[in-house]
Each structure stands twice: as C-alpha cells, then as structure tokens.
XYZ file of C-alpha atoms in Angstrom:
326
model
C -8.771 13.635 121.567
C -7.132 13.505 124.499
C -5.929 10.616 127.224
C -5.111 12.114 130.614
C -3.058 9.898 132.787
C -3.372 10.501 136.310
C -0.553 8.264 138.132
C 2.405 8.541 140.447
C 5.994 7.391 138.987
C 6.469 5.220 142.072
C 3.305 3.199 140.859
C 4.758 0.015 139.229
C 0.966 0.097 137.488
C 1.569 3.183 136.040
C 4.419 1.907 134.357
C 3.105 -0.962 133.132
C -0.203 0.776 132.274
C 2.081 3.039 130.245
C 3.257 0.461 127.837
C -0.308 -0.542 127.717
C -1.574 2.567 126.605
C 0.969 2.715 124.152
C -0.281 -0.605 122.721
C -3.720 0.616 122.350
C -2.102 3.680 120.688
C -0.341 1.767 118.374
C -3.076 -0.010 116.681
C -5.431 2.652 116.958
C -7.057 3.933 113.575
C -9.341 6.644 114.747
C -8.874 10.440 115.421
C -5.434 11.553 116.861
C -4.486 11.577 120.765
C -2.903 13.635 122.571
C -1.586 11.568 125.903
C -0.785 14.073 129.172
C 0.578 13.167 132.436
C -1.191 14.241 135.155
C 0.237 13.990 138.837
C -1.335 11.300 141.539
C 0.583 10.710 145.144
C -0.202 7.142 146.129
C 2.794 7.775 149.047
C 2.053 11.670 150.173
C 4.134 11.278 153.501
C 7.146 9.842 151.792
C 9.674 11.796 153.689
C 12.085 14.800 151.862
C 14.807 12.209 151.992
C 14.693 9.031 150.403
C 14.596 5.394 152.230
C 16.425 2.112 150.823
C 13.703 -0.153 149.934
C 14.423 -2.709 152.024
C 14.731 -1.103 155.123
C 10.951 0.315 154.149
C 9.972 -3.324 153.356
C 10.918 -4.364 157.157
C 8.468 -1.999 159.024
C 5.569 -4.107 160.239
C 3.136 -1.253 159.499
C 4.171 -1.099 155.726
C 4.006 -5.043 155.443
C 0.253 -4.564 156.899
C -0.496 -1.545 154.405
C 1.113 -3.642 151.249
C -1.004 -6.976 152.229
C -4.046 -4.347 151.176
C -3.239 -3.864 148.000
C -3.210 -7.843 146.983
C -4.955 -9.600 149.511
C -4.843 -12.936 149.916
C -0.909 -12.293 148.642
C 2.154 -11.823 150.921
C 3.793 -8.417 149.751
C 6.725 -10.531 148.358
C 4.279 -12.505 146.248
C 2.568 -9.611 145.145
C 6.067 -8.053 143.907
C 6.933 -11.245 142.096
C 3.149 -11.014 140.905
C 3.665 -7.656 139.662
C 7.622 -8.349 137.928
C 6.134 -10.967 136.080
C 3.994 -8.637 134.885
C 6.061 -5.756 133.763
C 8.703 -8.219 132.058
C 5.394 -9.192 129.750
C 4.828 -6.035 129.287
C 8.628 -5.757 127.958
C 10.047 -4.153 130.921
C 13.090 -4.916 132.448
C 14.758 -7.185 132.991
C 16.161 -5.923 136.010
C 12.814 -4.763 137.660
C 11.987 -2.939 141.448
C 12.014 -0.115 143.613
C 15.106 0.113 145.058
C 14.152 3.860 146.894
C 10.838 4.745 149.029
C 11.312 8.173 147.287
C 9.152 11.733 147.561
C 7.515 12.657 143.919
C 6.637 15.909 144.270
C 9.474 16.706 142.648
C 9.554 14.199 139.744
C 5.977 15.709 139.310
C 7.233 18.852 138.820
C 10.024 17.747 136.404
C 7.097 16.146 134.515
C 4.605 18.929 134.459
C 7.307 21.611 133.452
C 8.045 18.973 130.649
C 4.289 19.603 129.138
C 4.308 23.472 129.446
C 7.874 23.489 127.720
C 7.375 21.262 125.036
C 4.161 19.166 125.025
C 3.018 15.946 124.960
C 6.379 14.208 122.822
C 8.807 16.135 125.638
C 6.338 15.025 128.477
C 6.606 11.721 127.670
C 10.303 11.457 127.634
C 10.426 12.699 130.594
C 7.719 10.547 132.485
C 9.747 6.944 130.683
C 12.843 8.548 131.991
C 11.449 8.960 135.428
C 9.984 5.639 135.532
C 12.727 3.817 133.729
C 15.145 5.297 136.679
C 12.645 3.918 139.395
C 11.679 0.828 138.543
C 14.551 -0.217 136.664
C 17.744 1.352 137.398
C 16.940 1.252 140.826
C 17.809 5.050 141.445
C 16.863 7.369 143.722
C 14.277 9.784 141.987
C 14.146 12.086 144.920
C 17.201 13.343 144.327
C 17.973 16.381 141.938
C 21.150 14.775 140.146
C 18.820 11.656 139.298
C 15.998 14.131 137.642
C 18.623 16.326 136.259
C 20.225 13.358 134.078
C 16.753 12.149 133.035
C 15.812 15.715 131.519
C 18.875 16.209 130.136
C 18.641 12.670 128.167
C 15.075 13.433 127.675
C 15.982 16.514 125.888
C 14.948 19.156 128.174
C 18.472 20.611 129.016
C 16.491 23.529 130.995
C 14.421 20.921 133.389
C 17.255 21.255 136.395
C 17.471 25.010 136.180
C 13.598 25.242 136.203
C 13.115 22.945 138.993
C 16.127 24.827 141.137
C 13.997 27.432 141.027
C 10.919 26.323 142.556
C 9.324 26.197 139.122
C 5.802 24.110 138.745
C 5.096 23.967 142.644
C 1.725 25.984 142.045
C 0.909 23.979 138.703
C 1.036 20.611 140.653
C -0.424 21.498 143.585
C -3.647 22.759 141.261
C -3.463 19.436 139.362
C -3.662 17.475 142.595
C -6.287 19.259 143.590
C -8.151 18.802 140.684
C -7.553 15.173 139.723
C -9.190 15.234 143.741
C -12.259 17.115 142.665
C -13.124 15.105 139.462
C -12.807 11.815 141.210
C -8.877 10.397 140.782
C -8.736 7.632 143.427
C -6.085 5.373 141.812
C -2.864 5.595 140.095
C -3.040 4.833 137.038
C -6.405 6.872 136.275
C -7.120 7.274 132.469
C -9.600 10.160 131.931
C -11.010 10.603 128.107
C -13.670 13.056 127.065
C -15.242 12.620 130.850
C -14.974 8.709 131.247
C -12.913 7.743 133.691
C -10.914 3.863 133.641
C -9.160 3.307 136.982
C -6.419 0.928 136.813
C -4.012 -0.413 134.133
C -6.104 -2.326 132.056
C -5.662 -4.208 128.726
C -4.989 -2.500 125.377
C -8.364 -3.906 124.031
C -10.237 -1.835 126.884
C -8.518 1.006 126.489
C -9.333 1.248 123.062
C -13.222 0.489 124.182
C -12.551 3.369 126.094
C -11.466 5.773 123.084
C -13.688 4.582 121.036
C -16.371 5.521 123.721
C -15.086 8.776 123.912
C -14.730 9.135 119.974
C -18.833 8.572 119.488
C -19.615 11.367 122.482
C -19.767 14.853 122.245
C -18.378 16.932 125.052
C -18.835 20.533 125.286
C -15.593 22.214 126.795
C -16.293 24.331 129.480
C -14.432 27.765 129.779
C -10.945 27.589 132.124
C -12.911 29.805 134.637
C -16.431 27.640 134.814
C -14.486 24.650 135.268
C -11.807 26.289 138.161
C -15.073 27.122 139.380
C -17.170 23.494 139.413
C -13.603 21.764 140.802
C -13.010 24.516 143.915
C -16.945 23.422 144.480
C -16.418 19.662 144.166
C -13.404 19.886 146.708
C -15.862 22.260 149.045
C -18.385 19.370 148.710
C -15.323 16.639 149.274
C -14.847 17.763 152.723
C -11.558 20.299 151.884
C -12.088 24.023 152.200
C -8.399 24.766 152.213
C -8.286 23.065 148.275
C -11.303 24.738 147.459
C -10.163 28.415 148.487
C -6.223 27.292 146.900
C -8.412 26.310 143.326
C -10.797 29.764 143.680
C -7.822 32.337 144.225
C -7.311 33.312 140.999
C -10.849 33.752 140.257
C -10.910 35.769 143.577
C -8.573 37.596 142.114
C -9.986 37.996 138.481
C -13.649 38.147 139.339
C -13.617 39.934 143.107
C -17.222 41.238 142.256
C -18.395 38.197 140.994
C -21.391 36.698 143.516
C -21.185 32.784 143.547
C -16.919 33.212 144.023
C -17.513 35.274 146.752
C -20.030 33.519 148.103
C -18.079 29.952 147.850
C -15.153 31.660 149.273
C -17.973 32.908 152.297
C -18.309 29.212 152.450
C -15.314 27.607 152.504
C -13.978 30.520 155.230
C -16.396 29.123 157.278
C -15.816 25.390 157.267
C -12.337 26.087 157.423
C -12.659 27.728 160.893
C -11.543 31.209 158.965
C -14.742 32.720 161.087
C -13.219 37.063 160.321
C -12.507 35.989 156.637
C -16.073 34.560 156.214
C -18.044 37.545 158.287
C -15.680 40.246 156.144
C -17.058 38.428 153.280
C -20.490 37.651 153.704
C -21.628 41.082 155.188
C -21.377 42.998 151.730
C -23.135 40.265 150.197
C -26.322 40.224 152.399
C -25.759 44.275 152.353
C -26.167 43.961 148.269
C -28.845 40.981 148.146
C -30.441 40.817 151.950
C -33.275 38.283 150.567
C -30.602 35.501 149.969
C -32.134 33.559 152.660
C -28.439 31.106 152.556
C -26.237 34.118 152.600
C -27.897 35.075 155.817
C -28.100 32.295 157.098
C -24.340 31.503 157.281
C -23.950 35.104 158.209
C -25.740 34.024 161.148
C -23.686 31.331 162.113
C -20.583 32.883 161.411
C -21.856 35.587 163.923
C -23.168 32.441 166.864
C -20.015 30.557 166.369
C -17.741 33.700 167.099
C -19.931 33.778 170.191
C -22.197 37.072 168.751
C -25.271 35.486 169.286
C -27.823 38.839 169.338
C -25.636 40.065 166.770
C -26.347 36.725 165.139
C -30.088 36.506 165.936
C -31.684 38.385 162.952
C -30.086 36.956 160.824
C -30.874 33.459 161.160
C -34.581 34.716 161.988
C -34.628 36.263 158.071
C -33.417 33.172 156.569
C -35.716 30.460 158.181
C -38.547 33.140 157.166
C -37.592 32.990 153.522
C -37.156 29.037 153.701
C -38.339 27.206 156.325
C -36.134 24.471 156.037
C -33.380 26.588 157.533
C -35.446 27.428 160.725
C -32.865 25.771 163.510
C-alpha cells in the first residue's frame, strides 16, 4: 500500500503532519506502506530570491492573507498556535520560518530523491528539507542549503543533478496532476483513491489505511491515467496543463482518436485557433458523422472569422444532435 503525501516544505503542517504519519506508521500492524512525497506550492509567486521572514511578515497584504488561514487569530497567535504544536509533536525546540523561500527547487531535490533511491532516500531528503526550514532557520532556496541536506541525506549526487536542470519536467507533471485529482491543501494524504486533507491525528490516519486496506482498487495503465488527468485539468479550466500532461501520449499514440481529439480541444480553449483547425480537419475527414468533432471544427473556423467556411459544419452537427443547433 501506498501513502502519497502531497505538501509543500514551507508548510509548517506538512511537517508536523509528517511526524504524524510516522506515528500512525509506527503502530500500524497491517500490510506494508510505501510513503512518497509528492510536490504542492501553497506560495507559487515566492520570488527566485529569498525574503527574510520578517520583512515578509510586515507587508499589510501578507498580514491580511495569513489572518485567512486562522481566523479569528492574529497571524502572531496563529504562529505561537502552530509552535506549540510542532514542539508536541517533538519538533524543535527552536521552531519558524526564518526565509519566504521558492520550492521549486527543494521539490526537485525531493523528487530526484525517489527516482534515485526510493521511498527510505526520499524521506531523508524531505526531513532534511524541512528540518532546515522550520528549524534551522535556513534559506532553502538556495543551492548550498539543498546541497548540504542531500549530501547528509545520503544522496551525494542530488547537487550535480539539480545543477543540471534535472526533475523540472517530473515536477511540473506532478503538480499538474496532484491539480487534476483534486490536491487543494498541503498536507494532502492520498491512499488507494481516498483523499484526507490536512494533518490530522495518528488515529485517523490509520482509519484512513485501514479504509484503504478493505478496498480494492484496480490500477489503471500509466497511459489511461495520463489520459483521465490531462482531461480532468481540460475540465478544471487549464488547457495549457492539459496539452503539457497529453504530450507524450501525442507523441506515443499520434493516431490515437480521443488524444487527438482532446488535444483539438484544449487548442481551442487555449486560443491555439491554427493548432486546433490543423487538428480537427483530419479527424472529421476520417469520421465526418462525429457530430462534436464538427462542431468545434465549426467554431474554430467562426472564431478565426471564416464564417461560410464555418457554416456547414456547424449545420452537420446540430443535424446529428440537436442540442448543438446554436
């Protein structure tokens, strides 16, 4: 079985989730678990650079966004809240942020971690990473900070890897995906389908194992499920994710029908109007009674401003189904 743990290493919760999953873990007497990290960016326009804390902490439009995330709390309370927390949990003692720092990196370091040496290297990594935030007070946005947290981690080949732009593609994918199935929060624990948003307690964490212990859940192949996520993002309002999640399969299935077809679709909502016409006009050459392939052939064509050109097209598809008579 396996825990996924969507979160972002500047997420004090993900921290202190961490030790909570690793409570669960420990008294836990069914099948093993396998426990990934997943990436989650709670703070995507952190700048390249890193701030000092409290210089972040002074901007009126931060204290308003904080006051959101515990309200009816001041932000300090909710920090001193949150301390108190994470020295129960064992961590500490010194405790904060001292950086508002950019992850993508970290994420990177963390993912790489996984494909190098699985979950036991992965998770030295990710206590490193948070261990350096949150209680070292170091700047994790910098490569000297990551490199010394590999190295102790045992993954001696983590600086060289990330110099090279290694894992950009991987976590860009993840984001994506932890978008499509539904990741709204950091920390996210995902388990044979269920989802648990938030660090909860070790008792409901192990509700949730033992949840996903008694179901059965059919693993779909890598290229179904690419498939359903570059959908769900389509769906979510994010064409650009959708077409970055179906490339390979663009690539690997070019004849396939429904990937050329979503690709048709997210060309158009995307405003990629030649893409989607260069597209779509094989497909209603191969198959012209798919009413919806002519029908967003047709629109394609009116919204480039070929409206005759566009015209028969739109009449076929309301003739097949009404519904799309406009």
């Amino acid at each position: 079985m396996r825990i996924e743990i969507w979160a972002d290493v500047v997420c004090a919760w993900a921290y202190i989730g961490k030790r909570r999953v690793e409570t669960a873990l420990a008294g836990w007497e069914g099948e093993s678990v396998e426990v990934v990290w997943r990436p989650f960016r709670i703070d995507p326009m952190a700048p390249a650079e890193s701030l000092p804390m409290a210089e972040v902490l002074q901007d009126p439009v931060v204290d308003a966004a904080l006051q959101q995330c515990a309200p009816g709390m001041s932000p300090a309370e909710n920090r001193l809240r949150v301390s108190e927390i994470a020295a129960a949990e064992g961590l500490g003692p010194r405790w904060g942020a001292a950086w508002r720092a950019n992850t993508q990196a970290a994420h990177r370091l963390i993912a790489l971690a996984y494909a190098s040496g699985g979950a036991a290297l992965q998770d030295a990594v990710v206590e490193g990473v948070l261990r350096a935030h949150f209680i070292d007070a170091l700047d994790i946005g910098l490569a000297d900070t990551l490199a010394a947290v590999a190295e102790r981690a045992g993954f001696p080949q983590g600086p060289e890897l990330l110099a090279s732009g290694a894992g950009e593609e991987t976590v860009r994918e993840l984001l994506l995906r932890g978008k499509a199935i539904g990741v709204k929060t950091s920390p996210t624990l995902v388990v044979g389908g269920k989802a648990l948003a938030g660090a909860h307690s070790p008792a409901h964490i192990t509700e949730l194992l033992r949840g996903a212990a008694g179901s059965v859940t059919r693993e779909l192949p890598a290229e179904v499920e690419r498939f359903r996520h570059s959908e769900a993002l389509l769906e979510l309002g994010d064409p650009l994710g959708c077409l970055t999640l179906l490339g390979p399969l663009m690539e690997e299935f070019a004849d396939d029908r429904n990937v050329r077809l979503l690709a048709a679709r997210a060309y158009f909502h995307s405003a990629q109007l030649g893409r989607a016409r260069a597209t779509l006009e094989p497909l209603v050459a191969e198959t012209p009674d798919d009413s919806y392939a002519q029908l967003l052939l047709g629109r394609v064509l009116k919204r480039q401003g070929l409206g005759a050109e566009a015209a028969p097209h739109l009449r076929m598809a309301s003739a097949m189904t009404p519904e799309y008579k406009s």
